[in-house]
mmCIF file with all atom_site columns, C-alpha atoms in Angstrom:
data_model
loop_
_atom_site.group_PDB
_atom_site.id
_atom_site.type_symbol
_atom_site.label_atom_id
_atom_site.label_alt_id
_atom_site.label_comp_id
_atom_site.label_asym_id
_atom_site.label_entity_id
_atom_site.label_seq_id
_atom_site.pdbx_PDB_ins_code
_atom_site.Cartn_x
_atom_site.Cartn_y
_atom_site.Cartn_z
_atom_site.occupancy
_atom_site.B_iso_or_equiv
_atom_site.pdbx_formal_charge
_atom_site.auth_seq_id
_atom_site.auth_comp_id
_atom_site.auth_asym_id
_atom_site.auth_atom_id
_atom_site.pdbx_PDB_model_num
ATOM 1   C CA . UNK A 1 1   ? 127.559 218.261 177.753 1.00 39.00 ? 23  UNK A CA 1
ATOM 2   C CA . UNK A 1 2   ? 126.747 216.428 180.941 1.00 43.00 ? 24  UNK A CA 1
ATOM 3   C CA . UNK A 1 3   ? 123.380 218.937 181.288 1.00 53.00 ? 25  UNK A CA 1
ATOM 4   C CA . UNK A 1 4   ? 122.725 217.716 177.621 1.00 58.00 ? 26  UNK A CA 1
ATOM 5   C CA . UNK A 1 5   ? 122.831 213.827 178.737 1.00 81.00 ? 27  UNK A CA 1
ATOM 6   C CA . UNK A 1 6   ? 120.433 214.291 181.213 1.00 86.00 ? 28  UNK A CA 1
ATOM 7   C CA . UNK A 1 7   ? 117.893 215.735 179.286 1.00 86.00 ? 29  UNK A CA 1
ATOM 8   C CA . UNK A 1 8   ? 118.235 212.628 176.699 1.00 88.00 ? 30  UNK A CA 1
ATOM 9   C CA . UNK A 1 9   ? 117.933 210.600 178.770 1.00 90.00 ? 31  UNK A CA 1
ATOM 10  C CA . UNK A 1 10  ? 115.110 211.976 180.490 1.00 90.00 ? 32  UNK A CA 1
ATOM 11  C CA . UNK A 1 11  ? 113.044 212.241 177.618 1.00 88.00 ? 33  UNK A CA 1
ATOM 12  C CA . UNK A 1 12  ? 114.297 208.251 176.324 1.00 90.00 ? 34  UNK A CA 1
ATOM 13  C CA . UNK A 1 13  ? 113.813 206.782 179.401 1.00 91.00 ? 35  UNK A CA 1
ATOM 14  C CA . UNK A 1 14  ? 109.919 208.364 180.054 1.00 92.00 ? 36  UNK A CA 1
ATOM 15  C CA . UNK A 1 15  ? 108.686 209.182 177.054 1.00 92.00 ? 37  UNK A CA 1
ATOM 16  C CA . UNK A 1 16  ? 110.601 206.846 174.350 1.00 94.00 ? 38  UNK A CA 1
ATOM 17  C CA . UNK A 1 17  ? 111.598 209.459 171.954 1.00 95.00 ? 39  UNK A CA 1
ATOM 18  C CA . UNK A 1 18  ? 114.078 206.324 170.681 1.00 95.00 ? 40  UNK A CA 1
ATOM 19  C CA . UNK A 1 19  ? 111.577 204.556 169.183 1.00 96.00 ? 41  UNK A CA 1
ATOM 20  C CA . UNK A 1 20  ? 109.669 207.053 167.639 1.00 97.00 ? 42  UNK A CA 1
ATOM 21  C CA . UNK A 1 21  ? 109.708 209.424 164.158 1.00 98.00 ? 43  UNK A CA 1
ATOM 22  C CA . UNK A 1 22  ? 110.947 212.931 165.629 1.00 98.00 ? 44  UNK A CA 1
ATOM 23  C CA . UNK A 1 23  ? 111.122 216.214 164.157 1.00 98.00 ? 45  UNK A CA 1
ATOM 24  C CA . UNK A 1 24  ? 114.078 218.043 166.292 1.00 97.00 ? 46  UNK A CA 1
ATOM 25  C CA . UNK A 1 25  ? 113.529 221.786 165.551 1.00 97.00 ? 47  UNK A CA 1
ATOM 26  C CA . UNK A 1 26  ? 116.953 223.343 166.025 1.00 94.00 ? 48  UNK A CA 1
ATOM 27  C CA . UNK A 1 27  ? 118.847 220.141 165.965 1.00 95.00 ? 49  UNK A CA 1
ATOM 28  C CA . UNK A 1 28  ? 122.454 221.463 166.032 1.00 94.00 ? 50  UNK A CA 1
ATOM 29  C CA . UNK A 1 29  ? 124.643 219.181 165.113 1.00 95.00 ? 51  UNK A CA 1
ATOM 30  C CA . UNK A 1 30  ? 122.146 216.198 165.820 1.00 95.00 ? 52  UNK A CA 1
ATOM 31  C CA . UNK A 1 31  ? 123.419 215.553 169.306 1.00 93.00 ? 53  UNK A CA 1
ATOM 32  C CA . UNK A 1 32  ? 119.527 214.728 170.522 1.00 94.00 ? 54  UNK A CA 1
ATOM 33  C CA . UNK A 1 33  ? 118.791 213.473 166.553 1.00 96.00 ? 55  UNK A CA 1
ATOM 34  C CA . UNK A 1 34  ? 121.380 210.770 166.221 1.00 95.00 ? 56  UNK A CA 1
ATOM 35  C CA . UNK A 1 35  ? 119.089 208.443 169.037 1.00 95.00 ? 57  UNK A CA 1
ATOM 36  C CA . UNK A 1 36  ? 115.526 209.112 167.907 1.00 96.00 ? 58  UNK A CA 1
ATOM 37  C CA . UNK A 1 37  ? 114.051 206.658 166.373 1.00 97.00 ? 59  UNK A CA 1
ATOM 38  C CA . UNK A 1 38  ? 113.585 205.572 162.289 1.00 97.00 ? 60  UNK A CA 1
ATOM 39  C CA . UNK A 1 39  ? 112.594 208.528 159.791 1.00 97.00 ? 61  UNK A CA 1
ATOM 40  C CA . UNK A 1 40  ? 113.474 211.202 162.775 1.00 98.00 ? 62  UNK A CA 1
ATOM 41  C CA . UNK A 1 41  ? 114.439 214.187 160.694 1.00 98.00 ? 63  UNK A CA 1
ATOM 42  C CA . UNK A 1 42  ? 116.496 217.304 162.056 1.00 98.00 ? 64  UNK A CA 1
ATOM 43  C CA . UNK A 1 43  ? 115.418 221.434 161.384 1.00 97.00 ? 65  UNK A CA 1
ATOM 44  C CA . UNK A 1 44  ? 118.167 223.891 161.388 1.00 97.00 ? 66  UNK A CA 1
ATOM 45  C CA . UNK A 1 45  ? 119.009 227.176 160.127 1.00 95.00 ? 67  UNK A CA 1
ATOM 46  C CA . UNK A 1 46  ? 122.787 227.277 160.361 1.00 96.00 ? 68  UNK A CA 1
ATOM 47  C CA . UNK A 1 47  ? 124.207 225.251 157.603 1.00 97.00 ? 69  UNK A CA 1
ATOM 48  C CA . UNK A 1 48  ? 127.931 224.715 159.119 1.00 98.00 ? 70  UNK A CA 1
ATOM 49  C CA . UNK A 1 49  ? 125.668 222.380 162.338 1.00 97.00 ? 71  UNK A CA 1
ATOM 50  C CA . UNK A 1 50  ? 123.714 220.700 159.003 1.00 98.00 ? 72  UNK A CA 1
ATOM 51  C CA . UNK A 1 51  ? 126.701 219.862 157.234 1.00 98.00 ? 73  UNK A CA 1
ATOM 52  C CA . UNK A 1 52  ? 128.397 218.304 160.622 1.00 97.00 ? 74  UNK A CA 1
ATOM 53  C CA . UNK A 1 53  ? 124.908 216.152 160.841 1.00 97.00 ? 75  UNK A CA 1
ATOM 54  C CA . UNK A 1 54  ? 124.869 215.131 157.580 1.00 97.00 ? 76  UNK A CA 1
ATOM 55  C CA . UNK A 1 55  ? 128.425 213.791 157.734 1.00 98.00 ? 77  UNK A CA 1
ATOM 56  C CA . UNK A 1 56  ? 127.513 211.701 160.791 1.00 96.00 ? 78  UNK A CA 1
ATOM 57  C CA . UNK A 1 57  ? 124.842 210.146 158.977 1.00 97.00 ? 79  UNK A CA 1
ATOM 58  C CA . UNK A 1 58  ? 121.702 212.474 160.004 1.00 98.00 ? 80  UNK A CA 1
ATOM 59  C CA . UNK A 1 59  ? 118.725 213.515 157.888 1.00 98.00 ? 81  UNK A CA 1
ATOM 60  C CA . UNK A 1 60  ? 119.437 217.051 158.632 1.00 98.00 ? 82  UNK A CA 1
ATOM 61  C CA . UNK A 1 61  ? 117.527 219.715 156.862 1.00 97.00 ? 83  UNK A CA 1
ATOM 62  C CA . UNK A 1 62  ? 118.449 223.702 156.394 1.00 97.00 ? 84  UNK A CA 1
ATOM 63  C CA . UNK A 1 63  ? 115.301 225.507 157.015 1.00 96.00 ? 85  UNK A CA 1
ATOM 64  C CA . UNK A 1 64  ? 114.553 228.846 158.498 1.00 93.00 ? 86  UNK A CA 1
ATOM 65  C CA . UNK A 1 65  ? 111.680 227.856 160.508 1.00 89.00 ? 87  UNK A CA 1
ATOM 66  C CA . UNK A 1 66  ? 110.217 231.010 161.464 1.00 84.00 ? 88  UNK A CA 1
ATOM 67  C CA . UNK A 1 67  ? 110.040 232.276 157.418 1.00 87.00 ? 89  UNK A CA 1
ATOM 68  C CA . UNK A 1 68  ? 109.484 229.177 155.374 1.00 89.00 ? 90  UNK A CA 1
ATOM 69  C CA . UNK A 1 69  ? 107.459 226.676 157.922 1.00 91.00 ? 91  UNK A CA 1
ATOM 70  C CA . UNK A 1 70  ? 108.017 222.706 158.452 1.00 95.00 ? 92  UNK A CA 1
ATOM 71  C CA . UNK A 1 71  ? 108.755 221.548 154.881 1.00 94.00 ? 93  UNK A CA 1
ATOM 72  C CA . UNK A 1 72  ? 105.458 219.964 153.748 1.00 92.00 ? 94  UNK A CA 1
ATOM 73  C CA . UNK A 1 73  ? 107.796 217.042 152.290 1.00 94.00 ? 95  UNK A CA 1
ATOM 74  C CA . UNK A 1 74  ? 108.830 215.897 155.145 1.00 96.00 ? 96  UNK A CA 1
ATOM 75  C CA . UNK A 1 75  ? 104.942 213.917 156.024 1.00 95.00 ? 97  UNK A CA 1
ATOM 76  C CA . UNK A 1 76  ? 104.249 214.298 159.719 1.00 96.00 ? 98  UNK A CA 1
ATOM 77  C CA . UNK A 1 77  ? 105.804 213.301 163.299 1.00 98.00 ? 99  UNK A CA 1
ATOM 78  C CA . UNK A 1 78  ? 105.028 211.276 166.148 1.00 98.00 ? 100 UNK A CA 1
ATOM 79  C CA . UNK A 1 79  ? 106.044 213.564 168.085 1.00 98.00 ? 101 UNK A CA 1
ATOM 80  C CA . UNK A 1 80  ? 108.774 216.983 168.092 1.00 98.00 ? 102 UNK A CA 1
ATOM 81  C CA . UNK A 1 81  ? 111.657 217.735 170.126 1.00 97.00 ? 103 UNK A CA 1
ATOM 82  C CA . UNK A 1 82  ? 112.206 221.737 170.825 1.00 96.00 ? 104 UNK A CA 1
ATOM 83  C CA . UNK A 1 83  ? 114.702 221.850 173.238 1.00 92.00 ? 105 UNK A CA 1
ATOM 84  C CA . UNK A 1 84  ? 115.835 226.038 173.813 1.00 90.00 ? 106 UNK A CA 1
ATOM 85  C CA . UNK A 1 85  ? 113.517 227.147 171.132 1.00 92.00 ? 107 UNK A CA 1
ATOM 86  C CA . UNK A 1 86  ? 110.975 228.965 172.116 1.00 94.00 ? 108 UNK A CA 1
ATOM 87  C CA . UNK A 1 87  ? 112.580 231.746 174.310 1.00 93.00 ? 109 UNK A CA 1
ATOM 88  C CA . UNK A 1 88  ? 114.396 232.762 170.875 1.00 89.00 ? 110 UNK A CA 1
ATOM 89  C CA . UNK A 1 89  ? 111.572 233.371 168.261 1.00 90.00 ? 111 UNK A CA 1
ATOM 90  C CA . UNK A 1 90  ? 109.206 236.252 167.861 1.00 90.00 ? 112 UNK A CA 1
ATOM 91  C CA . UNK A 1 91  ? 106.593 234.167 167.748 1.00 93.00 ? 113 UNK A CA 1
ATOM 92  C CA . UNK A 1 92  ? 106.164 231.316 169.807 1.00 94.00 ? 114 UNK A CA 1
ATOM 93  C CA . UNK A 1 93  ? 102.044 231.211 169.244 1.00 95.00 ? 115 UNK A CA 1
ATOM 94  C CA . UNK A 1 94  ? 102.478 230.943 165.427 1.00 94.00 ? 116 UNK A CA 1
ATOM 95  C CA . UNK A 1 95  ? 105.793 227.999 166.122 1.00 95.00 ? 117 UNK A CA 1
ATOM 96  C CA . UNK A 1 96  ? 103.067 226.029 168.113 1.00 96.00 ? 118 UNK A CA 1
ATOM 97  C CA . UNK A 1 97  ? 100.893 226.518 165.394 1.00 94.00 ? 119 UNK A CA 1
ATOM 98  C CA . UNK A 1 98  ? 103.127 225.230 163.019 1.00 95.00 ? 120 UNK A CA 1
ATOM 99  C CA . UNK A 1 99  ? 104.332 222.204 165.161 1.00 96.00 ? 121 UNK A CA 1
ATOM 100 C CA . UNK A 1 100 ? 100.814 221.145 165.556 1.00 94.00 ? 122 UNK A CA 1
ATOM 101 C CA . UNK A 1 101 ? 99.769  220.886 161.874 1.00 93.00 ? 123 UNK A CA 1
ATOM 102 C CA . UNK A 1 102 ? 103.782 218.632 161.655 1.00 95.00 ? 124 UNK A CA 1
ATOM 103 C CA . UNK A 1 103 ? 102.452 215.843 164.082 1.00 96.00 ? 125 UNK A CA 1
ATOM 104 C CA . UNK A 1 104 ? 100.538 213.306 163.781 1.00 95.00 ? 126 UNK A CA 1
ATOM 105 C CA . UNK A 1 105 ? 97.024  213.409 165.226 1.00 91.00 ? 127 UNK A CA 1
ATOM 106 C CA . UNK A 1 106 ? 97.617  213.100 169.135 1.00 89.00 ? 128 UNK A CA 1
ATOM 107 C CA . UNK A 1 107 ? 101.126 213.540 168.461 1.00 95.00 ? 129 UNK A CA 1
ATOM 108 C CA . UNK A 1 108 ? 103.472 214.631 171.281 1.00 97.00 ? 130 UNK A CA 1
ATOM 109 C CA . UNK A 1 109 ? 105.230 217.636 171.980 1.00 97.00 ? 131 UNK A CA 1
ATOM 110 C CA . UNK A 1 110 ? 108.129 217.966 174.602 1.00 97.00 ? 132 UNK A CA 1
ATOM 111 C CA . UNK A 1 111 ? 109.390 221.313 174.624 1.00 96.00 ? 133 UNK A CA 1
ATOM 112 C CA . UNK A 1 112 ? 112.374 222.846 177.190 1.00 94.00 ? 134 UNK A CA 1
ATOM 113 C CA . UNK A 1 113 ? 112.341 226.177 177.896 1.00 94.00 ? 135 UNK A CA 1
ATOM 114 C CA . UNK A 1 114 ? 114.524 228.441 180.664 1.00 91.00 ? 136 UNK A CA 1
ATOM 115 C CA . UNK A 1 115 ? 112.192 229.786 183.241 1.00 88.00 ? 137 UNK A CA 1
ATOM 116 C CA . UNK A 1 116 ? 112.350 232.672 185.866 1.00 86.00 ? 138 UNK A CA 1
ATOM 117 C CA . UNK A 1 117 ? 112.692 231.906 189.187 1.00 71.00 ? 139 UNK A CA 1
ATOM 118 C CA . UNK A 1 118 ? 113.566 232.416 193.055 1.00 69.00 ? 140 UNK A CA 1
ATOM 119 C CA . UNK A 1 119 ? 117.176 232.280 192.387 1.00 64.00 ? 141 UNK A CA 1
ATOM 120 C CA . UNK A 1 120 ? 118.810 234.840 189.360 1.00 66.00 ? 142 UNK A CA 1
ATOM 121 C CA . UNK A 1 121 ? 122.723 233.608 189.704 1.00 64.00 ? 143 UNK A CA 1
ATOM 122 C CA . UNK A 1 122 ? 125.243 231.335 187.969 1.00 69.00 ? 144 UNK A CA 1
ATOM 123 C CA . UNK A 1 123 ? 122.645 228.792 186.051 1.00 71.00 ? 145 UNK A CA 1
ATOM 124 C CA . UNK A 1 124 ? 119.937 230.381 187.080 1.00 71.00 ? 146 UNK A CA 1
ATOM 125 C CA . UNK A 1 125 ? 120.491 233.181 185.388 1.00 77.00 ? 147 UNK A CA 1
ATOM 126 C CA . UNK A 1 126 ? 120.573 231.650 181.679 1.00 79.00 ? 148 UNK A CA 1
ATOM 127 C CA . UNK A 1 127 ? 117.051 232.852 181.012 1.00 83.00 ? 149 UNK A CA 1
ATOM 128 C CA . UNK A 1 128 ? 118.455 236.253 181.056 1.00 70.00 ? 150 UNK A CA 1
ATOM 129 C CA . UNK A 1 129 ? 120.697 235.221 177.590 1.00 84.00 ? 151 UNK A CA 1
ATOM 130 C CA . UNK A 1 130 ? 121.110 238.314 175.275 1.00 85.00 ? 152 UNK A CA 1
ATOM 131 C CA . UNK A 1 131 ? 119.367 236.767 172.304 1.00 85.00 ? 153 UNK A CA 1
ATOM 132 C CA . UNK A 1 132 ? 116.202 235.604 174.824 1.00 87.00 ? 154 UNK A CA 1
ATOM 133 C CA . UNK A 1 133 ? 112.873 237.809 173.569 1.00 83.00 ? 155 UNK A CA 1
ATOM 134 C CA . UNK A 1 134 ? 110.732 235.277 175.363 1.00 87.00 ? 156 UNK A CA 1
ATOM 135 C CA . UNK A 1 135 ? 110.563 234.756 179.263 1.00 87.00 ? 157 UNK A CA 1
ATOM 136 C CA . UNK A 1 136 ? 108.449 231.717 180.889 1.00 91.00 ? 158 UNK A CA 1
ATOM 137 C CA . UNK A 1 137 ? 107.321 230.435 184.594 1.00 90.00 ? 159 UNK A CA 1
ATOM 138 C CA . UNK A 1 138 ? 105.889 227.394 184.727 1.00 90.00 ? 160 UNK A CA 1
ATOM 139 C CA . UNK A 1 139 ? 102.739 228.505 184.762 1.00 92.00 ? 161 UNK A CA 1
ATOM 140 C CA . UNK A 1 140 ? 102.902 230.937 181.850 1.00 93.00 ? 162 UNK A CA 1
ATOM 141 C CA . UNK A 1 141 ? 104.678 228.382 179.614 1.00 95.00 ? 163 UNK A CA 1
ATOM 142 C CA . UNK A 1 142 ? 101.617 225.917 179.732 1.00 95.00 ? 164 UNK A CA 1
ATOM 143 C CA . UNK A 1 143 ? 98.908  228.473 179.122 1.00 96.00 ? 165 UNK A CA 1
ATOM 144 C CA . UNK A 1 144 ? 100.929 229.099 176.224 1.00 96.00 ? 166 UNK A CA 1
ATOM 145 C CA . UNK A 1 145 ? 100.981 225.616 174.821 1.00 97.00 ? 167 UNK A CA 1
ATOM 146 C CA . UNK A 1 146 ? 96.865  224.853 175.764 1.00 96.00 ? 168 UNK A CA 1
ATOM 147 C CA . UNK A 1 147 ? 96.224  228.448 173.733 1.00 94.00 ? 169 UNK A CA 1
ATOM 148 C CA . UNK A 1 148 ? 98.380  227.236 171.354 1.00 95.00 ? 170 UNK A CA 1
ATOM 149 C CA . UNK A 1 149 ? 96.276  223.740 170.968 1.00 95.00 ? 171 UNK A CA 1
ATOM 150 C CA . UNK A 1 150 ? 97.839  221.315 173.153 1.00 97.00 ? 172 UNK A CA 1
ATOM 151 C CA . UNK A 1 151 ? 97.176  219.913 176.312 1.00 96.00 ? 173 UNK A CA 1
ATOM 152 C CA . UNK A 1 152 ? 99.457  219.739 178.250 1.00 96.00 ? 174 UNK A CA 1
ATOM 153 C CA . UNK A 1 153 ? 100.275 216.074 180.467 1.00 95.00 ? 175 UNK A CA 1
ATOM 154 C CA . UNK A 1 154 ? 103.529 217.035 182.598 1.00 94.00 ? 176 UNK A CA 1
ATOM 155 C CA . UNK A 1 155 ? 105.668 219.965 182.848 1.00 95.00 ? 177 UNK A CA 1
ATOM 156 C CA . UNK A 1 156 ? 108.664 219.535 185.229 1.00 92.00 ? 178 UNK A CA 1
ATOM 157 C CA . UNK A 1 157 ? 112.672 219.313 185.318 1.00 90.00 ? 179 UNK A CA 1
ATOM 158 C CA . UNK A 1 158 ? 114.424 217.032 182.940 1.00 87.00 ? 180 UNK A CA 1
ATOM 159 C CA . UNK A 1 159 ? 117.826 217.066 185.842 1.00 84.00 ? 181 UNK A CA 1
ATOM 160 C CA . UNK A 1 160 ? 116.651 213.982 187.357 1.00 85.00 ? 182 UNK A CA 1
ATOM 161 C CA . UNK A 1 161 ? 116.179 211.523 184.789 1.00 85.00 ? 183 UNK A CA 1
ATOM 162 C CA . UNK A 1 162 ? 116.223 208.678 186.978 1.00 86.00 ? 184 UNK A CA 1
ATOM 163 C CA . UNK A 1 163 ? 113.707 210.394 189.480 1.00 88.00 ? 185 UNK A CA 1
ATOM 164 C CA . UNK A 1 164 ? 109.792 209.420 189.396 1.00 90.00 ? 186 UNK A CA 1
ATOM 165 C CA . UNK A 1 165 ? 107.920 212.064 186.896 1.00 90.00 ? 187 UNK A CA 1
ATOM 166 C CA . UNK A 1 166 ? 106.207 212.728 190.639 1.00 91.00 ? 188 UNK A CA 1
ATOM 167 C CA . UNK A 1 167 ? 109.535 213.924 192.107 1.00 92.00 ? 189 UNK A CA 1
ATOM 168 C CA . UNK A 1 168 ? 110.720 215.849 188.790 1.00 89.00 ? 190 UNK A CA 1
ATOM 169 C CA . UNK A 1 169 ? 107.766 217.413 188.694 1.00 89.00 ? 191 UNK A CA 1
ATOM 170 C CA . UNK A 1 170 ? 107.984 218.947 192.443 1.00 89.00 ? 192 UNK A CA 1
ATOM 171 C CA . UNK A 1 171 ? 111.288 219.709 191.629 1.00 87.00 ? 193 UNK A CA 1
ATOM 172 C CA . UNK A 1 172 ? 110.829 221.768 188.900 1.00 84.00 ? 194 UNK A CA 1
ATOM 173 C CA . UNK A 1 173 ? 110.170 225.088 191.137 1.00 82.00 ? 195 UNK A CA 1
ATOM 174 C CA . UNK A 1 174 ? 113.764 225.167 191.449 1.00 78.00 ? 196 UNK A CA 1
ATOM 175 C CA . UNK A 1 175 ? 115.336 224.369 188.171 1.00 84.00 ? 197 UNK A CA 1
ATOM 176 C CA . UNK A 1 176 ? 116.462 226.510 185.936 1.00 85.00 ? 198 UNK A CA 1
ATOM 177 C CA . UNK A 1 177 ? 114.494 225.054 183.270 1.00 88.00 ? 199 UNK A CA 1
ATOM 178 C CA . UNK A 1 178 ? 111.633 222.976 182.669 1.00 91.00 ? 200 UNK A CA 1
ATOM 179 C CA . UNK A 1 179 ? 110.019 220.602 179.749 1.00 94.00 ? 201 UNK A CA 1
ATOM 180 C CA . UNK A 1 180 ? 106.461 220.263 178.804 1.00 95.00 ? 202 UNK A CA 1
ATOM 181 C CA . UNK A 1 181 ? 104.934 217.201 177.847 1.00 96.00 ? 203 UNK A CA 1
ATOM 182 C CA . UNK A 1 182 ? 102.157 218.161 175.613 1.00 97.00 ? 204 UNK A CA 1
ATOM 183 C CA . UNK A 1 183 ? 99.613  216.329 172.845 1.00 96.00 ? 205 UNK A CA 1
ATOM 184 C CA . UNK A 1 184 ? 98.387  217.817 170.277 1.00 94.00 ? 206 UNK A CA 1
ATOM 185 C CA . UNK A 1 185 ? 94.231  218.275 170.511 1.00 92.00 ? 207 UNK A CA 1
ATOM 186 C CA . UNK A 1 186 ? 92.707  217.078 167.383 1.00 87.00 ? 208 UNK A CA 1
ATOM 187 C CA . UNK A 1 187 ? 90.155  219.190 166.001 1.00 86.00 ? 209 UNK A CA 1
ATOM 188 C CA . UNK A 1 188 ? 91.850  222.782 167.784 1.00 90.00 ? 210 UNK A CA 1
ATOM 189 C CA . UNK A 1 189 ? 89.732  225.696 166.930 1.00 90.00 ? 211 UNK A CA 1
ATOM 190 C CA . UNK A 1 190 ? 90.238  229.002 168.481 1.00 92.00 ? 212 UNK A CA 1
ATOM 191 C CA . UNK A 1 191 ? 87.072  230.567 170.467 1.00 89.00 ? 213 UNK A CA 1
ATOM 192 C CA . UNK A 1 192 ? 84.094  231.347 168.772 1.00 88.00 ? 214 UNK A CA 1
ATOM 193 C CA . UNK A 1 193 ? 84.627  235.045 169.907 1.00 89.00 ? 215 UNK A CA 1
ATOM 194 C CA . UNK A 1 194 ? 88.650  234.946 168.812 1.00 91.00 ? 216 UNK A CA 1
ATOM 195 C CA . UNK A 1 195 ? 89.675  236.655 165.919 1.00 94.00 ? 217 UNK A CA 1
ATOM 196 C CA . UNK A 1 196 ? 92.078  234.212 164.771 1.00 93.00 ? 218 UNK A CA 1
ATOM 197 C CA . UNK A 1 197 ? 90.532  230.918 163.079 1.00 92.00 ? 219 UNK A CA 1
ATOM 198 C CA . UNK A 1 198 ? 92.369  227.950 161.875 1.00 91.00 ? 220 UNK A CA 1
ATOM 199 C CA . UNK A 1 199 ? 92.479  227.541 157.818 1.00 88.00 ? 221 UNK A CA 1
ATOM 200 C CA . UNK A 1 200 ? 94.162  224.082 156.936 1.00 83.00 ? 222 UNK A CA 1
ATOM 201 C CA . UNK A 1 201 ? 95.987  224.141 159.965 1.00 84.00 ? 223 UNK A CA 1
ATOM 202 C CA . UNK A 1 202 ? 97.251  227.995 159.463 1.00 87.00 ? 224 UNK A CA 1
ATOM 203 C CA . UNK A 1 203 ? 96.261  230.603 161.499 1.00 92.00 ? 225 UNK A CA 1
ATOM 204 C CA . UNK A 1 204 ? 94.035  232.955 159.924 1.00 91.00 ? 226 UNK A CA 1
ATOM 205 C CA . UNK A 1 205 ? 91.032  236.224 160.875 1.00 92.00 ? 227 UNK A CA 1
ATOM 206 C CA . UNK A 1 206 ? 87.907  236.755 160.837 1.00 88.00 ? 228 UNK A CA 1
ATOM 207 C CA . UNK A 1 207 ? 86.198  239.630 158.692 1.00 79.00 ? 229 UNK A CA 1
#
């Protein structure tokens, strides 16, 4: 619980998640959702963690993100919180995707992710969780957002919430996770040589 205070606070006290409209993909039991700001809306596909939300007052939804999508009802975000997300779903490109066409034009994206590192004991080690299919550095975790249309503003550790973005930043080489601070690029296209091409904000290919 105490790891989980730090990173709301971290991501309150830089980046105001409080006072904005947030779309919390995997949202629990709305630990994060319960201090976003007005109209944030919570995505989650066990229905036991939705029914706990709900009875605290949360606008918790039951949706299997990686079949059915962000529920076009729902209007877009100023911005999405993914916190332990990505290293579970067989598709993190086509999430991205997805998250992109739910913000708002320039809309922000702060994702968490466990990432490999110098050290591979005690919490260290958590990237090596049974049900993880994806594995991220630093590095590889922001080519994946740019190819996946965002660009990226900060990646570092959200442990030191009271630390200058500078020194969380630095710090981040030895943390066992990191977030990524990312808007949305208006207008994404994939390369004119790619395969892929955008169709209302779904991926698509070329003839």
């Amino acid at each position: 619980m105490a790891d989980r205070s730090r990173r709301l606070d971290f991501v309150v006290r830089h980046f105001g998640l409080d006072k904005l409209r947030v779309l919390d993909v995997g949202c629990g039991k709305g630990t994060y959702l319960a201090h976003f700001g007005p109209g944030s809306v919570g995505l989650e596909i066990n229905g036991a963690y939705v029914k706990e939300a709900r009875a605290n007052g949360l606008d918790a939804r039951q949706v299997n993100l990686a079949k059915d999508g962000v529920p076009d009802d729902l209007g877009t975000f100023d911005a999405i919180w993914a916190s332990a997300i990505m290293e579970h779903l067989d598709s993190p490109h086509e999430f991205l995707v997805e998250m992109r066409r739910a913000l708002t034009p320039g809309g922000l994206l702060v994702a968490l992710v466990p990432v490999t590192g110098p050290l591979r004991w005690g919490p260290w080690s958590g990237f090596l969780a049974v049900d993880h299919v994806n594995f991220f550095t630093s590095r590889t975790f922001r080519y994946t957002l740019e190819r996946g249309g965002f660009e990226v503003q900060w990646i570092g550790t959200a442990s030191l919430p009271r630390a200058p973005l500078a020194v969380s930043r630095r710090a981040a080489w030895i943390s066992p996770n990191v977030v990524a601070v990312a808007r949305a690029r208006q207008n994404f296209q994939y390369a004119a040589k790619a395969s892929r091409l955008l169709v209302e904000g779904r991926i698509g290919y070329r003839d």
